[in-house]
Amino acid sequence: MSQLTVHPGAPLRGRVRVPGDKSIAHRALLLGALAQGTSHISGFPACGDCLATLDCLRALGVEITPVPSPRPEGGASTLLVQGRGLHGLRGPTAPLNCVRSGTTMRLLTGILAGQPFQSILTGDPQLLRRPMRRVVEPLRRMGAEIRDTDGHAPLTVAGRPLHGSDHTLPVASAQVKSALLLAGLYADGPTVVRQPGPARDHTERMLAAMGAPIIMDNLTVALSPPLFPLAPLSITIPGDFSSAAFLLVAATLVPGSEITVENVGVNPTRTGLLDVLQAMGADITLSRAGEQGNEPVAAVTVRASELRGIQVKGETVVRMIDEFPVLAVAATQAHGITIVRDAAELRVKESDRIATVVAELRALGARIEPLPDGFLIEGPTPLYGTRVDSHNDHRLAMALAVAGLIAEGETVIENAECIGDSFPGFVRIMRGVSEALRSTWCVPQGAYTQPASPTIKKEERPMIYHTIDEPTQLVGLIGWPVEHSLSPAMHNAAFAALGMNWHYGLLPTPPGAVQATLSRLKKQGYRGANVTVPHKQAVIPYMDEIADSARAIGAVNTIVIQEGRLIGHNTDADGFLAALREAGFEPAGRRALVLGAGGAARAVVYALAGAGCSVAIYNRTVQRAAQLAHHMQKQGLRSPVTWVPITTTLSDLELSDFDLLVNATSVGMWPQSDASPWPDSLPMPSHWTVYDLVYNPMETRLLAQARAAGARAVGGLGMLIHQGALAFEMWTGVTAPIEVMRAACEQMLET
């Protein structure tokens, strides 16, 4: 047994990093074991739960080798996983010990259900109390033979052939969804999982990156049996948002604090706490957004703030299910009442988190009442240090440590060693930003040696936003980044030419902040907005109404705000057709070859097939091309959509059969202007029209190749202008001055 002793102290300040995301690490290990080849996993967190998965895989015959690092950051390490392929696991010689990790047990159950051997999954008494039928029963419907113990572990899994099945989950659960998808790798037909709300999508992202035939359509995920081996992973795991949550709340509550958590994962299925804290009034800024390991990341800066009570329920609950203990601590200091509902799942976590959070915060003086599916907290309430218990729940232990930072006197947390289950470096990192923690600390047996505290860097200057006088009608661009966009120059030139008191501004929105930006637009009376990468799909759940074309394309690029309602449109498809026809090409009855299968390609394919042009999609990842083609085939478009098979190269195609080539990739975009998606060695038919969606530079290398071949060359600026003109008319009801908008864009590109 160990204790953690906390005293209130000075403000928390500095820049820190948290260990790699536990959820992603589990999945990287499991899928790396099923891949054909060696997977490289960097930033692996040496926490108890992930080490349980590692040990179970070794017991199944998977070779996992750590790569020595002279400076392991935050206890992270690099692992080499020698994948054994889908059918190469070895039967274990003893029960597989999942220790206290529910993720390990539930996801492994899905994999083991399709193996040709029997396995037993067990764990610590805490894990054996957690419900398992939520995953066992849908697996049984796929043909799995699993014996449970009164609905709990130990589980005996007798592997056997599985059948594809269509599952409708009663409750959104990433673990159940992931177990079913992993079992679906061994099924004889498609596995479909329908969710009632958003849940973590790390498994889907990883399967797609490995080439699995998986389709994600809003809340439905469909996986077909793989035709090819899973490709090995090369992944750097981003920082764990659930670990960062304790630092973010601590800095919000301790007066004078300012902390930046760097390189943290901001997958929107995980960042419900960010939205809730911002709604409560927290001062939170995201910067330096990017992508790591196929996951969005950013630096999250939080400053001490006054909070107000709110109600948390519905889909938000799933997006922050692990953060409720520390949210409860924040709510004790918020003005008013905070109510949490729809969170009955908390009853069956590492502890009954409703009962234990209520009991321990009451011991500190909080006014908190349990509800069947949540709790009610009245604040602000002064807290008083005392002796409390973690109940062997790592997240409760860390939440109580945060409470100790704002309590009067000394707070002693019993059974604190469980913190190592998810965040072994918690005490070290907190000591790096605060002098308030000292402990009689026992590192759990088998855990790694923690490195020295990181260097604290000087804070960066915060971003300052321009404001406009109230009478001005406002529209803007939501994206990240947005500083490079031509849209403000294009639209503001149009407003000026027509003498309209409107302004088009930039709305830089890091991943995870979409809902906050949309709320701000409504509060500040915006008339609408454009949406660019990476948010064209992320805004969809927040729309009150979506146009048919936007729904079919699966992306929103224009929002009209009417009487407080957000109406999502997509003008990309019509903008592309207008520009194509402006260039003298009528698509009806023609054949097009589209390069790419991303967001831009979706709009182009929808536009062309809807206008009567047959489309073939060529993409270096054939599965994505096939997914896009299948999706468009379901839209009832006028002409067929196909994809180029994996065995076919561009040189194998009968190029003379096509009339139009569209580059819907970013190849050739500044600053890589010398690149082209078309090989120099392959002659280009002279009767072609070649349309490059890239508009910066205006003359791309692909267009130069087309002109040299005698083909018609059309740049992407026309599509930008025409889609913008359609958005302009939706917002204002006025015909857009297209030539004014074109001149503004050309001037910007020339300068």
XYZ file of C-alpha atoms in Angstrom:
751
model
C 0.000 0.000 0.000
C 1.216 3.545 -0.724
C 0.058 7.029 0.149
C 0.142 10.274 -1.760
C 0.185 13.429 0.348
C -0.885 16.739 -1.191
C -0.801 20.302 0.135
C -2.211 23.439 -1.491
C 0.556 25.576 -2.875
C 1.729 28.042 -5.504
C 0.272 28.339 -9.021
C 0.983 25.552 -11.492
C 3.129 26.740 -14.389
C 5.087 25.209 -17.228
C 5.019 23.091 -20.362
C 4.692 19.341 -19.941
C 4.071 16.155 -21.883
C 1.966 13.245 -20.705
C 2.530 9.546 -21.496
C 1.268 8.033 -24.732
C -2.431 7.388 -25.139
C -3.347 4.165 -23.368
C -6.286 3.346 -25.676
C -4.157 3.743 -28.789
C -1.270 1.774 -27.281
C -3.491 -1.252 -26.547
C -4.753 -1.281 -30.119
C -1.327 -0.747 -31.667
C 0.001 -3.795 -29.812
C -2.964 -6.012 -30.688
C -3.167 -5.047 -34.355
C 0.598 -5.053 -34.706
C 0.523 -8.669 -33.509
C -1.990 -9.526 -36.278
C -0.074 -7.711 -39.039
C 2.264 -9.342 -41.539
C 5.658 -7.854 -40.734
C 7.326 -5.750 -38.052
C 5.423 -2.858 -36.479
C 7.286 0.070 -34.913
C 5.459 1.629 -31.947
C 7.048 4.764 -30.496
C 5.847 6.578 -27.401
C 4.516 3.396 -25.821
C 3.392 4.167 -22.239
C 4.775 1.722 -19.698
C 1.631 1.779 -17.580
C 0.168 -1.261 -15.873
C -2.792 -1.706 -18.201
C -0.724 -1.592 -21.402
C 1.892 -3.899 -19.920
C -0.915 -6.396 -19.281
C -1.731 -6.410 -23.007
C 1.956 -6.791 -23.861
C 2.360 -9.788 -21.536
C -0.772 -11.492 -22.883
C 0.471 -11.148 -26.465
C 3.847 -12.610 -25.541
C 1.975 -15.557 -24.039
C 0.293 -15.974 -27.444
C 3.661 -16.283 -29.170
C 4.172 -12.681 -30.286
C 7.748 -11.412 -30.110
C 7.845 -7.854 -28.733
C 11.232 -6.202 -28.341
C 11.938 -2.838 -26.657
C 14.348 -0.519 -28.462
C 16.768 1.096 -25.974
C 16.493 4.869 -25.745
C 18.955 7.048 -23.822
C 16.217 9.598 -23.049
C 12.823 7.923 -22.672
C 10.363 10.805 -22.590
C 7.790 10.469 -19.836
C 8.627 6.808 -19.442
C 7.736 6.138 -23.060
C 9.603 3.568 -25.084
C 9.777 2.200 -28.608
C 8.675 -1.357 -29.277
C 9.163 -3.661 -32.256
C 6.242 -6.059 -32.654
C 6.903 -9.046 -34.907
C 3.464 -9.574 -36.408
C 2.385 -13.188 -36.803
C -0.421 -12.487 -39.268
C -4.119 -13.089 -38.708
C -3.658 -16.851 -38.287
C -0.258 -17.101 -36.588
C -1.041 -16.760 -32.887
C -0.071 -19.678 -30.649
C -2.322 -21.223 -28.019
C -1.336 -20.127 -24.498
C -0.035 -22.656 -21.990
C -1.678 -20.899 -19.017
C -4.575 -18.475 -18.381
C -3.968 -14.988 -19.787
C -3.728 -12.504 -16.908
C -5.270 -9.148 -17.864
C -4.491 -7.807 -14.358
C -6.845 -4.788 -13.964
C -7.252 -3.887 -17.650
C -10.782 -4.145 -19.000
C -9.561 -3.037 -22.437
C -7.103 -5.919 -22.588
C -9.740 -8.487 -21.670
C -12.546 -7.251 -23.922
C -10.444 -6.654 -27.037
C -8.531 -9.909 -26.674
C -11.850 -11.753 -26.377
C -12.730 -10.546 -29.871
C -9.424 -11.741 -31.325
C -9.399 -15.081 -29.506
C -12.983 -15.889 -30.545
C -11.718 -16.682 -34.053
C -8.574 -18.631 -33.156
C -8.193 -22.428 -33.561
C -7.406 -22.952 -29.863
C -8.872 -22.434 -26.409
C -7.902 -19.579 -24.100
C -8.794 -18.488 -20.580
C -8.859 -14.791 -19.690
C -8.609 -13.809 -16.034
C -7.331 -10.939 -13.888
C -7.267 -9.237 -10.498
C -10.385 -9.340 -8.275
C -11.211 -5.775 -9.323
C -11.396 -6.809 -12.992
C -13.343 -9.972 -12.188
C -16.135 -7.783 -10.785
C -16.642 -5.908 -14.061
C -19.424 -6.953 -16.488
C -18.394 -8.921 -19.578
C -21.668 -10.015 -21.174
C -21.931 -6.755 -23.090
C -19.087 -8.080 -25.257
C -19.657 -11.826 -24.867
C -23.268 -11.868 -26.079
C -22.750 -10.114 -29.452
C -19.684 -12.310 -30.044
C -21.825 -15.380 -29.414
C -24.201 -14.132 -32.123
C -21.228 -14.308 -34.502
C -20.775 -17.977 -33.580
C -18.214 -17.551 -30.784
C -18.115 -20.139 -28.012
C -17.423 -18.274 -24.764
C -18.158 -19.348 -21.216
C -18.388 -16.588 -18.601
C -18.716 -16.700 -14.828
C -22.140 -15.259 -13.979
C -21.589 -12.533 -16.568
C -18.042 -11.814 -15.424
C -14.540 -13.139 -15.974
C -12.802 -15.568 -15.968
C -13.773 -16.155 -19.597
C -13.088 -19.404 -21.431
C -12.898 -18.784 -25.179
C -12.996 -21.851 -27.425
C -12.004 -20.432 -30.799
C -14.104 -21.430 -33.811
C -15.131 -20.082 -37.252
C -17.144 -16.851 -37.022
C -19.943 -15.403 -39.122
C -20.440 -11.847 -40.292
C -23.174 -10.103 -38.353
C -25.028 -6.789 -38.083
C -24.846 -5.405 -34.530
C -26.865 -2.530 -33.088
C -25.273 -1.523 -29.794
C -27.671 -0.472 -27.011
C -24.975 1.789 -25.528
C -22.071 3.460 -27.330
C -18.960 1.514 -26.277
C -15.549 1.677 -27.917
C -14.451 -1.554 -26.249
C -17.468 -3.550 -27.457
C -17.235 -2.044 -30.940
C -13.519 -2.818 -31.109
C -13.985 -6.415 -29.919
C -16.598 -7.008 -32.628
C -14.405 -5.474 -35.343
C -11.414 -7.549 -34.253
C -13.585 -10.659 -34.359
C -14.794 -9.494 -37.772
C -11.279 -9.993 -39.112
C -12.010 -13.731 -38.789
C -15.658 -13.721 -39.953
C -16.918 -15.189 -43.217
C -18.844 -12.042 -44.147
C -19.170 -8.342 -43.345
C -19.329 -7.209 -39.719
C -21.474 -4.106 -39.212
C -21.593 -2.158 -35.934
C -24.273 0.511 -35.478
C -23.748 2.889 -32.551
C -26.343 5.057 -30.778
C -23.743 7.792 -30.349
C -20.065 8.552 -30.961
C -17.450 6.399 -29.241
C -13.663 6.288 -29.560
C -12.661 5.470 -33.125
C -8.999 4.520 -32.637
C -9.590 0.933 -33.846
C -11.246 2.061 -37.072
C -8.503 4.590 -37.812
C -5.811 1.990 -37.243
C -7.507 -0.721 -39.313
C -7.927 1.725 -42.201
C -4.250 2.704 -41.981
C -3.324 -0.998 -42.184
C -5.345 -1.491 -45.367
C -8.349 -3.307 -43.889
C -11.560 -3.004 -45.974
C -13.415 -0.851 -43.459
C -16.055 1.811 -44.116
C -16.958 4.454 -41.520
C -20.276 6.188 -42.221
C -21.219 8.484 -39.349
C -22.212 6.134 -36.491
C -22.028 2.942 -38.558
C -18.830 0.958 -39.122
C -18.631 -1.914 -41.619
C -15.668 -4.291 -41.923
C -15.368 -6.884 -44.682
C -13.119 -9.946 -44.352
C -9.602 -8.863 -45.386
C -8.429 -10.097 -48.780
C -4.817 -9.205 -48.018
C -2.625 -9.331 -44.878
C -2.776 -6.342 -42.563
C 0.141 -3.997 -43.211
C 2.473 -3.428 -40.239
C 2.237 -0.178 -38.313
C 4.754 2.591 -37.906
C 3.186 4.788 -35.272
C 4.150 7.403 -32.700
C 1.505 7.420 -30.008
C 0.231 10.902 -29.065
C -0.121 12.047 -25.482
C -3.091 10.646 -23.581
C -5.875 13.226 -23.248
C -7.338 11.346 -20.277
C -4.021 11.810 -18.461
C -3.771 15.445 -19.517
C -7.252 16.050 -18.071
C -5.935 16.104 -14.496
C -3.376 18.786 -15.329
C -5.934 20.843 -17.244
C -8.453 20.836 -14.399
C -5.749 21.508 -11.803
C -4.540 24.574 -13.714
C -8.134 25.778 -14.115
C -8.758 25.612 -10.355
C -5.467 26.783 -8.771
C -5.382 30.614 -8.922
C -2.671 32.129 -11.095
C -1.920 28.874 -12.928
C -1.066 28.465 -16.603
C -0.028 25.106 -18.047
C 0.521 23.895 -21.595
C 0.267 20.172 -22.265
C 2.148 19.528 -25.487
C 1.517 16.982 -28.212
C -1.671 15.640 -26.675
C -4.227 13.659 -28.673
C -7.359 15.671 -29.453
C -9.417 13.037 -31.234
C -12.952 14.526 -31.098
C -14.336 11.239 -29.741
C -12.148 11.776 -26.655
C -12.327 15.521 -25.926
C -15.764 15.956 -24.405
C -14.098 17.377 -21.294
C -12.633 20.242 -23.352
C -16.090 21.201 -24.594
C -17.565 20.944 -21.095
C -14.804 22.994 -19.450
C -15.116 25.675 -22.116
C -18.887 25.747 -21.613
C -18.198 26.222 -17.882
C -16.021 29.247 -18.699
C -12.531 27.741 -18.683
C -9.796 29.641 -20.549
C -8.449 26.981 -22.916
C -6.464 27.489 -26.124
C -5.318 24.880 -28.649
C -2.275 25.556 -30.825
C 0.213 23.812 -33.104
C -2.375 21.321 -34.309
C -1.183 18.459 -36.458
C -1.461 14.732 -36.878
C 0.519 11.916 -35.284
C -0.102 8.222 -35.677
C -3.181 8.957 -37.825
C -4.614 10.899 -34.862
C -5.093 14.675 -34.388
C -2.774 16.301 -31.829
C -2.302 19.809 -30.434
C -0.769 21.774 -27.593
C -3.468 22.594 -25.019
C -2.976 25.667 -22.837
C -5.233 26.308 -19.849
C -5.290 29.258 -17.458
C -6.984 29.593 -14.092
C -10.622 30.574 -14.559
C -13.926 31.152 -12.775
C -16.324 28.326 -13.637
C -20.111 28.084 -13.732
C -22.265 24.996 -13.263
C -23.794 23.266 -16.291
C -25.652 20.087 -17.203
C -23.741 17.261 -18.899
C -25.682 14.498 -20.640
C -26.241 12.669 -23.913
C -23.493 12.084 -26.463
C -20.999 14.224 -24.547
C -20.923 11.617 -21.771
C -19.364 8.942 -24.004
C -16.726 11.412 -25.194
C -15.490 11.984 -21.623
C -16.443 8.823 -19.762
C -13.010 8.571 -18.076
C -12.900 12.221 -17.014
C -15.920 12.435 -14.694
C -13.980 12.028 -11.421
C -11.873 15.097 -12.172
C -14.850 16.985 -13.661
C -16.580 16.448 -10.318
C -13.644 18.166 -8.606
C -13.958 21.113 -11.021
C -17.716 21.299 -10.359
C -17.134 21.751 -6.614
C -15.602 25.160 -7.444
C -18.115 26.200 -10.141
C -20.789 28.796 -9.398
C -24.187 27.124 -9.415
C -25.275 23.527 -9.860
C -23.596 20.973 -12.103
C -25.684 17.940 -13.058
C -24.341 14.813 -14.762
C -26.881 12.415 -16.311
C -26.770 9.439 -18.737
C -23.531 8.231 -17.113
C -24.691 4.942 -15.565
C -21.599 3.359 -17.164
C -19.623 4.920 -14.305
C -21.159 2.320 -11.986
C -19.149 -0.494 -13.619
C -15.712 1.067 -14.041
C -12.663 0.204 -11.890
C -14.921 1.182 -9.003
C -18.532 2.345 -8.829
C -17.347 5.818 -9.776
C -20.627 7.467 -8.858
C -20.597 6.049 -5.326
C -16.846 6.456 -4.725
C -16.605 9.985 -6.143
C -19.554 11.070 -4.011
C -18.153 9.447 -0.847
C -14.611 10.808 -1.180
C -15.551 14.346 -2.250
C -18.079 14.520 0.598
C -15.225 13.613 2.942
C -13.423 16.713 1.629
C -16.483 18.895 2.239
C -18.128 18.929 -1.208
C -21.905 19.278 -1.584
C -22.554 16.364 -3.930
C -25.521 14.023 -4.303
C -25.594 10.718 -6.216
C -28.086 10.105 -9.010
C -28.834 6.698 -10.568
C -26.897 7.728 -13.689
C -24.673 10.536 -12.442
C -24.467 13.138 -9.706
C -25.445 16.671 -8.708
C -22.861 19.093 -7.318
C -23.478 22.530 -5.814
C -20.658 25.035 -5.820
C -18.494 26.792 -5.092
C -17.668 24.907 -1.911
C -14.441 25.146 0.139
C -12.686 21.798 0.474
C -10.785 20.663 3.569
C -7.901 18.222 3.514
C -8.415 14.847 5.121
C -7.594 11.174 4.607
C -9.330 9.707 1.549
C -9.184 6.401 -0.354
C -8.655 5.675 -4.046
C -10.668 2.424 -3.883
C -7.876 1.098 -6.151
C -9.255 3.306 -8.938
C -6.437 5.171 -10.689
C -8.610 7.995 -12.028
C -10.234 8.598 -8.650
C -6.793 8.703 -7.015
C -5.567 11.405 -9.407
C -8.822 13.364 -9.137
C -8.418 13.406 -5.349
C -4.849 14.677 -5.793
C -6.214 17.584 -7.853
C -8.784 18.250 -5.112
C -5.936 18.305 -2.592
C -4.310 21.184 -4.478
C -7.272 23.460 -3.648
C -8.187 22.017 -0.232
C -7.247 23.699 3.033
C -4.666 21.607 4.866
C -3.185 18.231 4.069
C -4.892 15.618 1.893
C -3.667 12.019 2.149
C -4.741 9.555 -0.535
C -4.570 5.903 0.489
C -3.855 3.094 -2.017
C -2.296 5.523 -4.486
C -0.144 2.915 -6.223
C -3.023 2.234 -8.637
C -2.103 5.509 -10.402
C 0.513 3.425 -12.204
C -2.274 1.578 -14.060
C -2.579 4.505 -16.473
C -0.229 7.370 -15.511
C 2.947 6.206 -13.722
C 4.602 9.609 -14.208
C 1.755 11.570 -12.589
C 3.609 12.504 -9.403
C 6.823 13.392 -11.247
C 5.008 15.663 -13.714
C 2.952 17.341 -11.003
C 6.096 17.992 -9.006
C 7.537 19.609 -12.107
C 4.799 22.247 -12.133
C 3.949 22.459 -8.417
C 5.671 22.182 -5.058
C 2.420 20.988 -3.503
C 2.995 17.238 -3.786
C 5.166 15.039 -1.623
C 4.576 11.339 -1.176
C 5.524 8.069 0.413
C 5.511 6.595 -3.072
C 5.875 2.956 -4.071
C 6.468 2.285 -7.753
C 4.397 -0.822 -8.692
C 6.472 -3.950 -9.254
C 7.526 -4.266 -12.888
C 7.074 -0.589 -13.695
C 9.795 1.407 -15.399
C 12.155 3.860 -13.716
C 10.876 7.381 -14.141
C 13.210 9.930 -15.763
C 14.014 13.311 -14.310
C 11.510 16.158 -14.486
C 11.305 17.892 -17.871
C 12.733 21.339 -18.432
C 10.112 24.058 -18.080
C 10.099 26.336 -21.107
C 9.021 29.945 -21.356
C 5.372 30.297 -22.437
C 4.539 31.380 -25.934
C 2.610 34.547 -26.650
C -1.153 33.833 -26.877
C -3.030 34.326 -30.139
C -5.004 37.598 -30.399
C -8.218 37.688 -32.429
C -9.549 40.688 -34.387
C -13.038 41.899 -33.482
C -15.621 43.689 -35.663
C -18.232 46.297 -34.699
C -21.684 44.873 -33.938
C -23.622 46.301 -36.966
C -21.326 44.454 -39.362
C -22.755 41.175 -40.737
C -20.218 38.453 -40.026
C -19.169 35.303 -41.873
C -15.881 33.440 -41.664
C -13.759 30.366 -42.297
C -13.567 27.486 -39.805
C -10.428 25.357 -40.173
C -6.955 24.605 -38.852
C -4.784 26.155 -40.086
C -6.537 28.955 -42.018
C -3.928 31.698 -42.359
C -3.097 30.660 -45.943
C -6.687 30.920 -47.221
C -7.732 33.150 -50.137
C -11.357 33.202 -48.973
C -11.179 36.402 -46.853
C -9.667 38.383 -49.735
C -12.173 36.920 -52.214
C -15.310 37.579 -50.142
C -14.292 40.928 -48.685
C -13.547 42.195 -52.198
C -17.056 41.108 -53.219
C -18.637 42.846 -50.208
C -16.707 46.043 -50.951
C -17.657 45.995 -54.641
C -21.356 45.741 -53.740
C -21.164 48.276 -50.895
C -22.265 45.695 -48.289
C -21.462 46.090 -44.569
C -20.273 42.493 -44.268
C -16.956 41.063 -43.154
C -15.366 37.651 -43.801
C -12.852 36.683 -41.131
C -10.716 33.754 -40.064
C -11.946 31.402 -37.358
C -8.905 29.236 -36.486
C -10.378 26.141 -34.827
C -8.056 23.402 -33.554
C -9.330 19.824 -33.490
C -11.626 19.357 -30.526
C -12.844 22.977 -30.537
C -15.446 22.737 -33.319
C -18.467 22.798 -31.016
C -17.101 25.806 -29.120
C -16.548 27.727 -32.376
C -20.054 26.943 -33.632
C -21.536 28.075 -30.311
C -19.565 31.314 -30.571
C -20.905 31.943 -34.082
C -24.478 31.677 -32.871
C -23.878 33.817 -29.800
C -22.127 36.542 -31.812
C -24.779 36.645 -34.528
C -22.772 35.280 -37.451
C -24.742 34.749 -40.656
C -22.724 31.715 -41.672
C -19.319 30.230 -42.308
C -17.233 28.188 -44.683
C -15.573 25.022 -43.385
C -12.227 23.711 -44.569
C -9.857 20.917 -43.500
C -9.857 19.194 -41.123
C -13.432 19.968 -40.051
C -15.701 19.284 -43.036
C -16.868 16.050 -41.438
C -16.379 17.090 -37.802
C -19.089 19.790 -38.023
C -21.782 17.398 -39.248
C -22.987 16.169 -35.815
C -23.644 19.777 -34.764
C -25.836 20.713 -37.742
C -29.584 21.171 -37.183
C -30.209 20.428 -40.858
C -28.035 19.031 -43.661
C -28.630 19.440 -47.399
C -28.952 16.244 -49.421
C -25.747 16.886 -51.390
C -23.718 17.454 -48.215
C -25.101 14.265 -46.720
C -24.303 12.262 -49.859
C -20.779 13.678 -50.132
C -20.259 13.241 -46.395
C -18.867 16.736 -45.852
C -20.092 20.252 -45.065
C -18.161 23.202 -46.492
C -20.779 25.933 -46.024
C -22.949 26.718 -43.002
C -25.940 29.051 -43.123
C -27.245 30.272 -39.760
C -30.977 31.015 -39.769
C -32.807 31.887 -36.540
C -30.113 30.170 -34.509
C -30.236 26.963 -36.579
C -27.110 25.619 -38.298
C -27.817 24.412 -41.828
C -25.011 22.493 -43.531
C -24.412 22.620 -47.288
C -21.718 21.502 -49.694
C -20.976 23.856 -52.583
C -17.814 22.056 -53.719
C -19.604 19.742 -56.156
C -21.622 22.488 -57.886
C -18.604 24.798 -57.791
C -16.503 22.166 -59.558
C -19.142 21.597 -62.260
C -19.538 25.340 -62.828
C -15.781 25.751 -63.269
C -15.566 22.702 -65.542
C -18.350 23.969 -67.796
C -16.855 27.470 -67.734
C -13.717 25.873 -69.221
C -15.794 24.373 -72.061
C -16.186 20.763 -70.879
C -19.669 19.236 -70.637
C -19.441 16.048 -68.538
C -22.651 14.291 -69.657
C -21.876 11.126 -71.591
C -18.123 11.362 -70.926
C -15.666 9.230 -68.929
C -13.416 10.618 -66.185
C -10.361 9.302 -64.352
C -10.144 10.830 -60.846
C -6.844 10.688 -58.942
C -7.378 10.511 -55.186
C -10.027 9.305 -52.778
C -10.015 11.970 -50.052
C -12.450 14.764 -49.233
C -11.929 16.705 -52.466
C -12.387 13.547 -54.529
C -15.730 12.836 -52.844
C -17.193 16.104 -54.114
C -15.713 15.669 -57.600
C -16.955 12.092 -58.004
C -20.421 13.036 -56.744
C -20.574 15.990 -59.148
C -19.389 14.082 -62.223
C -21.487 10.950 -61.736
C -24.503 13.086 -60.919
C -24.004 14.988 -64.166
C -23.930 11.790 -66.249
C -20.173 11.215 -66.451
C -18.813 7.719 -65.771
C -16.024 7.804 -63.173
C -13.064 5.556 -62.383
C -11.156 6.303 -59.154
C -7.405 5.716 -58.974
C -5.772 5.936 -55.556
C -2.530 4.565 -54.147
C -4.556 3.038 -51.282
C -6.988 0.922 -53.265
C -9.212 0.221 -50.268
C -10.045 3.923 -49.954
C -10.901 4.107 -53.633
C -13.144 1.070 -53.289
C -14.846 2.534 -50.228
C -15.537 5.800 -52.041
C -16.874 3.983 -55.100
C -19.150 1.795 -52.973
C -20.440 4.854 -51.137
C -21.231 6.726 -54.345
C -22.867 3.686 -55.884
C -25.458 3.878 -53.105
C -26.380 7.509 -53.884
C -28.478 6.784 -56.990
C -26.312 8.909 -59.300
C -26.845 9.009 -63.068
C -23.630 7.284 -64.091
C -21.541 4.432 -62.658
C -18.566 4.865 -60.320
C -15.787 2.250 -60.285
C -12.244 2.014 -58.967
C -8.966 0.837 -60.437
C -7.956 -2.570 -58.958
C -4.794 -3.015 -56.908
C -3.086 -4.969 -59.695
C -3.568 -2.160 -62.232
C -1.218 0.775 -62.751
C -1.871 3.936 -64.748
C 0.143 2.515 -67.629
C -2.165 -0.538 -67.715
C -5.260 1.574 -68.345
C -6.700 2.206 -71.789
C -6.201 5.945 -71.408
C -7.855 6.783 -74.739
C -11.181 5.628 -73.258
C -11.194 8.616 -70.896
C -12.045 12.227 -71.724
C -11.224 13.931 -68.440
C -8.445 13.629 -65.839
C -8.997 15.247 -62.432
C -6.249 15.569 -59.842
C -8.074 15.557 -56.495
C -4.881 15.056 -54.455
C -2.587 17.694 -52.949
C 0.365 16.602 -55.105
C 1.848 19.669 -56.773
C 0.616 22.144 -54.173
C 3.004 24.827 -52.951
C 5.643 24.436 -51.575
C 6.074 21.056 -53.375
C 5.321 22.724 -56.693
C 7.719 20.527 -58.675
C 5.722 17.373 -57.971
C 3.079 15.859 -60.250
C 0.706 12.913 -59.815
C 1.277 11.970 -63.469
C 4.480 10.077 -64.406
C 6.657 11.780 -67.012
C 7.197 8.437 -68.721
C 3.489 7.987 -69.488
C 2.148 9.823 -72.574
C -0.997 11.857 -71.981
C -3.732 11.718 -74.680
C -4.095 14.997 -76.527
C -7.919 14.862 -76.544
C -8.067 15.016 -72.754
C -9.201 17.848 -70.540
C -6.954 17.880 -67.444
C -8.374 19.571 -64.357
C -6.015 20.127 -61.400
C -7.830 21.102 -58.194
C -4.570 22.629 -56.920
C -4.663 26.407 -57.415
C -1.447 27.450 -55.687
C 0.569 27.680 -57.853
C -1.897 28.600 -60.595
C 0.275 26.801 -63.173
C 1.080 23.370 -61.701
C 3.465 20.847 -63.147
C 0.515 18.624 -64.092
C -1.019 21.449 -66.123
C 2.329 22.021 -67.850
C 2.443 18.304 -68.744
C -1.082 18.556 -70.177
C -0.262 21.585 -72.314
C 2.875 19.889 -73.597
C 0.751 16.906 -74.689
C -1.745 19.162 -76.503
C -4.485 18.565 -73.913
C -6.756 21.228 -72.458
C -5.428 22.339 -69.022
C -7.709 23.823 -66.334
C -6.489 25.055 -62.944
C -8.327 24.736 -59.642
C -8.912 28.424 -58.978
C -12.243 28.321 -60.819
C -13.662 25.736 -58.416
C -12.583 27.837 -55.404
C -14.271 30.918 -56.859
C -17.513 29.231 -57.908
C -17.989 27.321 -54.649
C -17.331 30.592 -52.817
C -19.844 32.426 -55.009
C -22.524 29.851 -54.183
C -21.825 30.270 -50.454
C -21.918 34.078 -50.857
C -25.375 33.862 -52.420
C -26.652 31.505 -49.696
C -25.610 33.935 -46.960
C -26.601 37.229 -48.576
C -29.309 36.428 -51.127
C -27.302 38.556 -53.585
C -25.667 37.391 -56.822
C -21.925 37.163 -56.298
C -19.586 39.334 -58.433
C -17.539 36.416 -59.733
C -15.021 38.447 -61.722
C -14.281 40.654 -58.712
C -13.687 37.531 -56.637
C -11.447 36.050 -59.339
C -9.341 39.209 -59.570
C -8.878 39.288 -55.784
C -7.678 35.681 -55.740
C -5.318 36.139 -58.656
C -3.825 39.227 -57.029
C -3.218 37.304 -53.815
C -1.567 34.425 -55.661
C 0.629 36.744 -57.703
C 1.877 38.527 -54.597
